[in-house]
CSV table of C-alpha atoms and ligand atoms in Angstrom, one decimal:
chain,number,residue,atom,x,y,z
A,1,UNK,CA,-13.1,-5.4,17.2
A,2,UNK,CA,-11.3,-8.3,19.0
A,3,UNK,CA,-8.2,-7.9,20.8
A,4,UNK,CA,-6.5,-11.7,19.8
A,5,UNK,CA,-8.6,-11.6,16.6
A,6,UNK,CA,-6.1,-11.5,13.4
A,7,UNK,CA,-5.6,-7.8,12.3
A,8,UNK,CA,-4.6,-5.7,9.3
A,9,UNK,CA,-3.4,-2.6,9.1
A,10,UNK,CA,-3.7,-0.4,5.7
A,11,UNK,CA,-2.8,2.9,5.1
A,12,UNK,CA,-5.0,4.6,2.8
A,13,UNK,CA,-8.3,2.8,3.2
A,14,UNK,CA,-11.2,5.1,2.7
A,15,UNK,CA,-11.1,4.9,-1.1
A,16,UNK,CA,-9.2,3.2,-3.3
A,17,UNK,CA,-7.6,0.1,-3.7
A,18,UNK,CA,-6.7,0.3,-0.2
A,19,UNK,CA,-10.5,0.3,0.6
A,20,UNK,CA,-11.4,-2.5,-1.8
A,21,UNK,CA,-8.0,-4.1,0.0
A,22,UNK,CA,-9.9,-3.5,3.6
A,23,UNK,CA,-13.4,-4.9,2.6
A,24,UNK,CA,-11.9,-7.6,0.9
A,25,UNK,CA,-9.8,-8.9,4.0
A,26,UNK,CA,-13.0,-8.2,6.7
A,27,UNK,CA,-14.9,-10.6,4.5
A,28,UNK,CA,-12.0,-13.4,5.2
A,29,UNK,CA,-13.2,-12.5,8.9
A,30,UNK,CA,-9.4,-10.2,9.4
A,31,UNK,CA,-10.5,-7.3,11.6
A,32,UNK,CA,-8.7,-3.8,9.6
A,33,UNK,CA,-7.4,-0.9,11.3
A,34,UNK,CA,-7.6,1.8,8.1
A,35,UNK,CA,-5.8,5.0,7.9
A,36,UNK,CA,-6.9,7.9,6.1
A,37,UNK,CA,-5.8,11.6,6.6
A,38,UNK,CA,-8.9,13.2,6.8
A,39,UNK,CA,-11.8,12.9,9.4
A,40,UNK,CA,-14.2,12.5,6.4
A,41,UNK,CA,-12.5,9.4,5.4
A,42,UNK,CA,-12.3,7.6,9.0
A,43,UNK,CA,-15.7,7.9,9.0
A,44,UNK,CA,-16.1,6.2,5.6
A,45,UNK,CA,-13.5,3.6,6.9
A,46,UNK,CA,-16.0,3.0,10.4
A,47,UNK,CA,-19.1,2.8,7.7
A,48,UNK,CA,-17.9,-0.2,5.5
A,49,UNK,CA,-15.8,-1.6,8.3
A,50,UNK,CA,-18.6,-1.6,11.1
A,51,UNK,CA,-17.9,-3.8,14.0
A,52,UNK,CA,-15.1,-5.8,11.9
A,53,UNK,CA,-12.3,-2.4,12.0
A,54,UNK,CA,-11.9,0.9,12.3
A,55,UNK,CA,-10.4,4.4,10.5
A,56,UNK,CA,-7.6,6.9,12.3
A,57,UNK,CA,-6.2,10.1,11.4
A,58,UNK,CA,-2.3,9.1,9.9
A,59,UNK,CA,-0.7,11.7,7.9
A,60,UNK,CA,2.4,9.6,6.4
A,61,UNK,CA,4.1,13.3,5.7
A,62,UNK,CA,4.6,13.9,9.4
A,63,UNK,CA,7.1,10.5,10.8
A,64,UNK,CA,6.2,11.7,14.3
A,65,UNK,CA,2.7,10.8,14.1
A,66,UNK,CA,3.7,7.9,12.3
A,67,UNK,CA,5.0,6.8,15.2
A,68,UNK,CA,3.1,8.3,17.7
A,69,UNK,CA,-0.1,6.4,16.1
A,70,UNK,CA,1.7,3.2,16.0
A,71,UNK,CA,2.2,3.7,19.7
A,72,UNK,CA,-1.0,4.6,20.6
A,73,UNK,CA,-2.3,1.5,18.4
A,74,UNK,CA,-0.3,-1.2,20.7
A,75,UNK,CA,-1.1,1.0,23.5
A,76,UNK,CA,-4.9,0.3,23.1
A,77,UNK,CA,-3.4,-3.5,22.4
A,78,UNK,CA,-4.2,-4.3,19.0
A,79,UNK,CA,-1.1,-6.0,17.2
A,80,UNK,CA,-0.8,-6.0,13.7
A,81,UNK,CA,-0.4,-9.2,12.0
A,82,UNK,CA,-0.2,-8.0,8.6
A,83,UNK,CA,0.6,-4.3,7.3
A,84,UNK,CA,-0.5,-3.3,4.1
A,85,UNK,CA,1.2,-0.3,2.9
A,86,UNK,CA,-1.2,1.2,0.6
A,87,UNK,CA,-0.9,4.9,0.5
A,88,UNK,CA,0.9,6.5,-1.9
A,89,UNK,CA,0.6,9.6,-4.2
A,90,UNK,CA,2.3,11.2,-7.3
A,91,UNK,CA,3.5,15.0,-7.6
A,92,UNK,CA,4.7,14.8,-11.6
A,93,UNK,CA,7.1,16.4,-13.1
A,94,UNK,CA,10.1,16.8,-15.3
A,95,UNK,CA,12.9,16.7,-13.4
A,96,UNK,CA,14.5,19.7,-14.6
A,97,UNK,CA,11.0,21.6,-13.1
A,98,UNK,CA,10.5,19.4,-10.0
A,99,UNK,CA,10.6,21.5,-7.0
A,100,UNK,CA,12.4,20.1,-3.7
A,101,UNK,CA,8.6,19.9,-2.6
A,102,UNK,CA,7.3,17.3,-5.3
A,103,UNK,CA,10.6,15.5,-4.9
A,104,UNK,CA,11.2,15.1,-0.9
A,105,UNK,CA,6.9,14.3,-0.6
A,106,UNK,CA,6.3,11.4,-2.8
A,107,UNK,CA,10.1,10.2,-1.2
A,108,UNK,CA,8.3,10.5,2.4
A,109,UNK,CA,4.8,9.3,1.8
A,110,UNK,CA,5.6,6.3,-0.9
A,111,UNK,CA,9.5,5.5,0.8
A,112,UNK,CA,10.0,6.9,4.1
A,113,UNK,CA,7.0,6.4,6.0
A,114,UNK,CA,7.0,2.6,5.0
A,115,UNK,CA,10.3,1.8,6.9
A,116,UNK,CA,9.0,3.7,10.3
A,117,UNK,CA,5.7,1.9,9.6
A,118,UNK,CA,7.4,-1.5,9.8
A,119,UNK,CA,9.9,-0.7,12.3
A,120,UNK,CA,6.3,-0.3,14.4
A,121,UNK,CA,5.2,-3.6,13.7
A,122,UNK,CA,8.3,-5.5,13.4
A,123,UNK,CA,9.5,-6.5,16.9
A,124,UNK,CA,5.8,-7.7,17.4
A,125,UNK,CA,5.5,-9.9,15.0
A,126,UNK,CA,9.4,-11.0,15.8
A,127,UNK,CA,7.8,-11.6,19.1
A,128,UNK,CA,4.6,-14.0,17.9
A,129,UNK,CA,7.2,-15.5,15.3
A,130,UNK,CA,4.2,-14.3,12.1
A,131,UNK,CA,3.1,-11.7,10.2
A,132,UNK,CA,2.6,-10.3,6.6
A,133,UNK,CA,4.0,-7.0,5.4
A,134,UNK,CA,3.0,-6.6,1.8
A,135,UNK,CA,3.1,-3.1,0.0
A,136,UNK,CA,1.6,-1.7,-2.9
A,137,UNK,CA,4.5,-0.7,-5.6
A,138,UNK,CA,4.2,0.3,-9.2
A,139,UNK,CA,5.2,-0.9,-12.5
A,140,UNK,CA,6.9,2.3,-12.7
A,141,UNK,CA,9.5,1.1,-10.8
A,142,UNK,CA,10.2,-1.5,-13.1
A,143,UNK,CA,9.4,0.8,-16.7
A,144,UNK,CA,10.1,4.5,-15.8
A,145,UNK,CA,8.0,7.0,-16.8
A,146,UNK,CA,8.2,10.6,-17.9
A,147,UNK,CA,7.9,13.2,-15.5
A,148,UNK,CA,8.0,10.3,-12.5
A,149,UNK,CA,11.5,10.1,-11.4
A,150,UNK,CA,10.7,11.3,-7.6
A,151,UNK,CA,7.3,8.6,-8.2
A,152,UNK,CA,9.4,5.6,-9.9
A,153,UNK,CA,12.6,6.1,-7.6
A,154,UNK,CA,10.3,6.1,-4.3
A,155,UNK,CA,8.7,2.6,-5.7
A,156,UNK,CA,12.0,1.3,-6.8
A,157,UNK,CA,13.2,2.0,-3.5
A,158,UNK,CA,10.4,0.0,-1.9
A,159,UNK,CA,11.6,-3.2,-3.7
A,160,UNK,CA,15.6,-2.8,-2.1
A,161,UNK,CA,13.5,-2.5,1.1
A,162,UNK,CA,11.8,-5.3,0.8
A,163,UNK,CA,13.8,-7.7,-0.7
A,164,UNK,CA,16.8,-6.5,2.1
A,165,UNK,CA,13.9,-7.1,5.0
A,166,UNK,CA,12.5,-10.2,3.5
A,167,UNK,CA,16.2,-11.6,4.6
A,168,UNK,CA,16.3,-10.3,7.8
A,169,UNK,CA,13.1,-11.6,9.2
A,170,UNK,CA,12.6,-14.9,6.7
A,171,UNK,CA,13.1,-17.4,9.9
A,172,UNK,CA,10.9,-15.3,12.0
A,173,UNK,CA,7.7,-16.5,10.2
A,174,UNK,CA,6.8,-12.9,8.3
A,175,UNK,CA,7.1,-12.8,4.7
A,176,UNK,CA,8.1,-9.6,2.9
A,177,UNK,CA,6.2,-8.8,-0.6
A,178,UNK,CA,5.5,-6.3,-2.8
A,179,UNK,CA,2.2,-5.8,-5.1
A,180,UNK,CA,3.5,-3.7,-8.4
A,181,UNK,CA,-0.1,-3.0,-9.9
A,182,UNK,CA,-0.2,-1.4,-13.7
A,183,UNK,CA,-3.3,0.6,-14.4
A,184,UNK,CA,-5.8,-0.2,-12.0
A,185,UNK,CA,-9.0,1.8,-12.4
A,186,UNK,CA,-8.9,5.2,-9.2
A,187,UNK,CA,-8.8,8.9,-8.7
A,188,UNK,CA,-5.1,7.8,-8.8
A,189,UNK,CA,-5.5,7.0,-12.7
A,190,UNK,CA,-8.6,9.3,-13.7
A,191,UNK,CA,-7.3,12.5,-13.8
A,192,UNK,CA,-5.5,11.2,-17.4
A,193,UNK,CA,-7.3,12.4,-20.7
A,194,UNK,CA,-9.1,10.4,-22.8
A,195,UNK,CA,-5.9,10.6,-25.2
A,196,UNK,CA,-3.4,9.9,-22.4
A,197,UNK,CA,-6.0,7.0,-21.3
A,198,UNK,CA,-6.1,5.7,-25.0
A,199,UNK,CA,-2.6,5.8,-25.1
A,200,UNK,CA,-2.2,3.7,-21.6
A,201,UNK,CA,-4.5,1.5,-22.9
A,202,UNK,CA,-2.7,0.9,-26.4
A,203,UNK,CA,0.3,-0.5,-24.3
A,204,UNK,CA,-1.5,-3.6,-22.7
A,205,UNK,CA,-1.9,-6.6,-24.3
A,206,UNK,CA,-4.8,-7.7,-22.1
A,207,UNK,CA,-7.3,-4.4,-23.6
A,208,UNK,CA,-8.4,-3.0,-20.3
A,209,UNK,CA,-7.8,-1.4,-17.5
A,210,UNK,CA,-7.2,-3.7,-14.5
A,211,UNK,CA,-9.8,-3.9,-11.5
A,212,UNK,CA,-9.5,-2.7,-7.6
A,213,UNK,CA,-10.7,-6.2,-6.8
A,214,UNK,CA,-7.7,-7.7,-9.3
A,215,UNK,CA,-5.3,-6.0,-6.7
A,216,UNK,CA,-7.2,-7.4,-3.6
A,217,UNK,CA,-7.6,-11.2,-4.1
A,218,UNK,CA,-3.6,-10.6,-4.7
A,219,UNK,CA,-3.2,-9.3,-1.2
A,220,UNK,CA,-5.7,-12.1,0.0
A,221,UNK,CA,-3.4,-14.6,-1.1
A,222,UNK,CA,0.1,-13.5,0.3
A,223,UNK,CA,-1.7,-13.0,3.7
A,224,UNK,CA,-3.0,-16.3,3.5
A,225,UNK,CA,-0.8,-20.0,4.4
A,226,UNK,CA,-0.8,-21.0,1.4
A,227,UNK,CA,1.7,-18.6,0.3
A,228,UNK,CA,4.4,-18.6,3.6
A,229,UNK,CA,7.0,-19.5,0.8
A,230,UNK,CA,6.7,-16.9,-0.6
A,231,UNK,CA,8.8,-13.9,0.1
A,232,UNK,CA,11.3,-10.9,-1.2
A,233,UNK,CA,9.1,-11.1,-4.4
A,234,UNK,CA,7.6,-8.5,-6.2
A,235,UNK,CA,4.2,-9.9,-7.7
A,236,UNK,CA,3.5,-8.1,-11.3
A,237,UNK,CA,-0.7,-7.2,-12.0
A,238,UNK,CA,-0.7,-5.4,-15.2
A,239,UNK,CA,-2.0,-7.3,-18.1
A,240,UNK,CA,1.2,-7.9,-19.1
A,241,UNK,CA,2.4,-4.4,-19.8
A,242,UNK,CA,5.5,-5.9,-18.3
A,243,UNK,CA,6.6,-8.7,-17.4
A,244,UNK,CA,9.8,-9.8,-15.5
B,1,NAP,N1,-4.3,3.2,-9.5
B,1,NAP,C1,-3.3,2.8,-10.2
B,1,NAP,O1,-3.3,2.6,-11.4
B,1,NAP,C2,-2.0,2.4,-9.5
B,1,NAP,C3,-0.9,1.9,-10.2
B,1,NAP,C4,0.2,1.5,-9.6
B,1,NAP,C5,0.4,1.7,-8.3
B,1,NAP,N2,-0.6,2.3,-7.6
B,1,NAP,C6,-0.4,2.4,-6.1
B,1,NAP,O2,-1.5,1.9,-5.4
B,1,NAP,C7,-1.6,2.6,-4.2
B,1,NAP,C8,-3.1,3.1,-4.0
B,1,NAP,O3,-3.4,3.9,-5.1
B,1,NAP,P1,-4.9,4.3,-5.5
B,1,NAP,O4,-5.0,4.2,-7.0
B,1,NAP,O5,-5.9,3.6,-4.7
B,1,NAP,O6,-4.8,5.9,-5.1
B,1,NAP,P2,-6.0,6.9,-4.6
B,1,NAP,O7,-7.3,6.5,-5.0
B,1,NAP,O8,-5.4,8.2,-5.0
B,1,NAP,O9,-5.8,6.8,-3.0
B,1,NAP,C9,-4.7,7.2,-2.4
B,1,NAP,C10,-4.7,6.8,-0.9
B,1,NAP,O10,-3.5,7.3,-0.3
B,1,NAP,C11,-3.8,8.0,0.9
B,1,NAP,N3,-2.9,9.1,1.1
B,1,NAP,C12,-2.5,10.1,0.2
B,1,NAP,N4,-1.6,10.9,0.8
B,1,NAP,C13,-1.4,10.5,2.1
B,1,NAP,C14,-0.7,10.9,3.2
B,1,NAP,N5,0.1,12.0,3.1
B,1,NAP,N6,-0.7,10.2,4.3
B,1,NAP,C15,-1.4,9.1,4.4
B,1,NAP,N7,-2.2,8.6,3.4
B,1,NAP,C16,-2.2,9.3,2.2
B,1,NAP,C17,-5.2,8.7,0.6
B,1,NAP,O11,-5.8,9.0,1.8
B,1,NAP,P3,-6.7,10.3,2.0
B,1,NAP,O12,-7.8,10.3,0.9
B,1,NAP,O13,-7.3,10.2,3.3
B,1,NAP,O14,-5.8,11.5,1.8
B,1,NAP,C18,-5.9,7.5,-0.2
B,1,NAP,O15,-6.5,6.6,0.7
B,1,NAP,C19,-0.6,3.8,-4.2
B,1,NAP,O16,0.5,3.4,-3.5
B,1,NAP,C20,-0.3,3.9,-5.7
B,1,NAP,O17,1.0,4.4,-5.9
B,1,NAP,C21,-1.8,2.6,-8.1
């Protein structure tokens, strides 16, 4: 790891499509800072990331240590140049069960610990006048689904967010952009049955399931120059299961 060497922070990078987002970025030579919230998956972050990153504990439940990990980040002198704000989980439900739990998590870890994550990273890249913040939404926010409202109202939060930030920092060199994948291949997705998977896969025109990878060369090219037009969007990956 280099100090004045480009960097990318992503939350949720030991497995993943926020570890396929961490691999893909070292081999475009960005040095990655991944979070996991186990020890077990920093070290799987240090294995794949070797001397181009490395893992930290981040809990995105606890907004202290949100911030207190920020701190110690900039304290060790790292600065982020681009946030990815992978991490995310789902607690379904039917409303009329969901518990306070299921509703006020998925609001912290998908919503909440975005905006103290940027508010980290902002004044920084105010300061060098660059910077990337792109986040991983859902095309639930866009569809609804049964038994999601805390999932699909903490996504279609993320999009007021960024659309609302991408103003306030759009002559300050950082874009602000959401990635709102459909059915990407993880653990996130395999814990369907084969009847709810058949039925997922009835709905999209393209006849598969979409790729980690699919989701990474994405990311690839909203950090990149090429795309410093480009902000407040939210760019759709589903095989057109929807489309805007
Ligand atoms: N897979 C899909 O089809 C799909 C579709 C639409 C959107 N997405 C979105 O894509 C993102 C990544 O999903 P995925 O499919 O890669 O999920 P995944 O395989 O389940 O991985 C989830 C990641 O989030 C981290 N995480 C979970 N709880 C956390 C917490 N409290 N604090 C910090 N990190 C936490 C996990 O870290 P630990 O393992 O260390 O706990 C893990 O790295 C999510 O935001 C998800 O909503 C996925």
């Amino acid at each position: 790891m280099k100090k004045n060497k480009k960097t990318a922070l992503i939350t949720g990078a030991n497995r993943g499509i926020g570890k396929t987002i961490a691999k893909t970025l070292i081999k475009q030579g960005i040095q990655i800072i991944g979070t996991s919230t186990t020890e077990d998956g920093v070290e799987k972050i240090n294995n794949y990331s070797k001397k181009n990153g490395f893992g930290i504990i981040l809990n995105l439940k606890n907004t202290d240590s949100i911030i207190e990990t920020m701190k110690e980040i900039y304290k060790k002198q790292y600065s982020i140049d681009i946030l990815i704000n992978n991490a995310g989980i789902k607690k379904d439900n039917l409303l009329i069960k969901m518990t306070k739990t299921e509703w006020e998590d998925v609001i912290q870890i998908n919503l909440s610990s975005v905006f103290y994550l940027v508010k980290s990273v902002i004044g920084s890249m105010i300061r060098k006048r660059q910077g990337r913040i792109i986040t991983i939404g859902s095309i639930i926010a866009n569809i609804g689904n049964k038994g999601q409202v805390n999932y699909s109202a903490s996504k279609s939060g993320l999009i007021g967010l960024h659309k609302s930030l991408a103003l306030e920092v759009a002559s300050k060199g950082i874009t602000v952009n959401i990635i709102s994948p459909g059915f990407i291949n993880t653990n996130f997705t395999n814990t369907l049955s084969f009847k709810q998977y058949q039925k997922y896969l009835s709905n999209i025109p393209v006849k598969r399931t979409g790729y980690k990878e699919e989701i990474a060369h994405a990311v690839i090219f909203l950090t990149s120059n090429k795309a410093s037009y480009i902000t407040g969007h939210t760019l759709h990956i589903n095989g057109g299961m929807y489309m805007m």
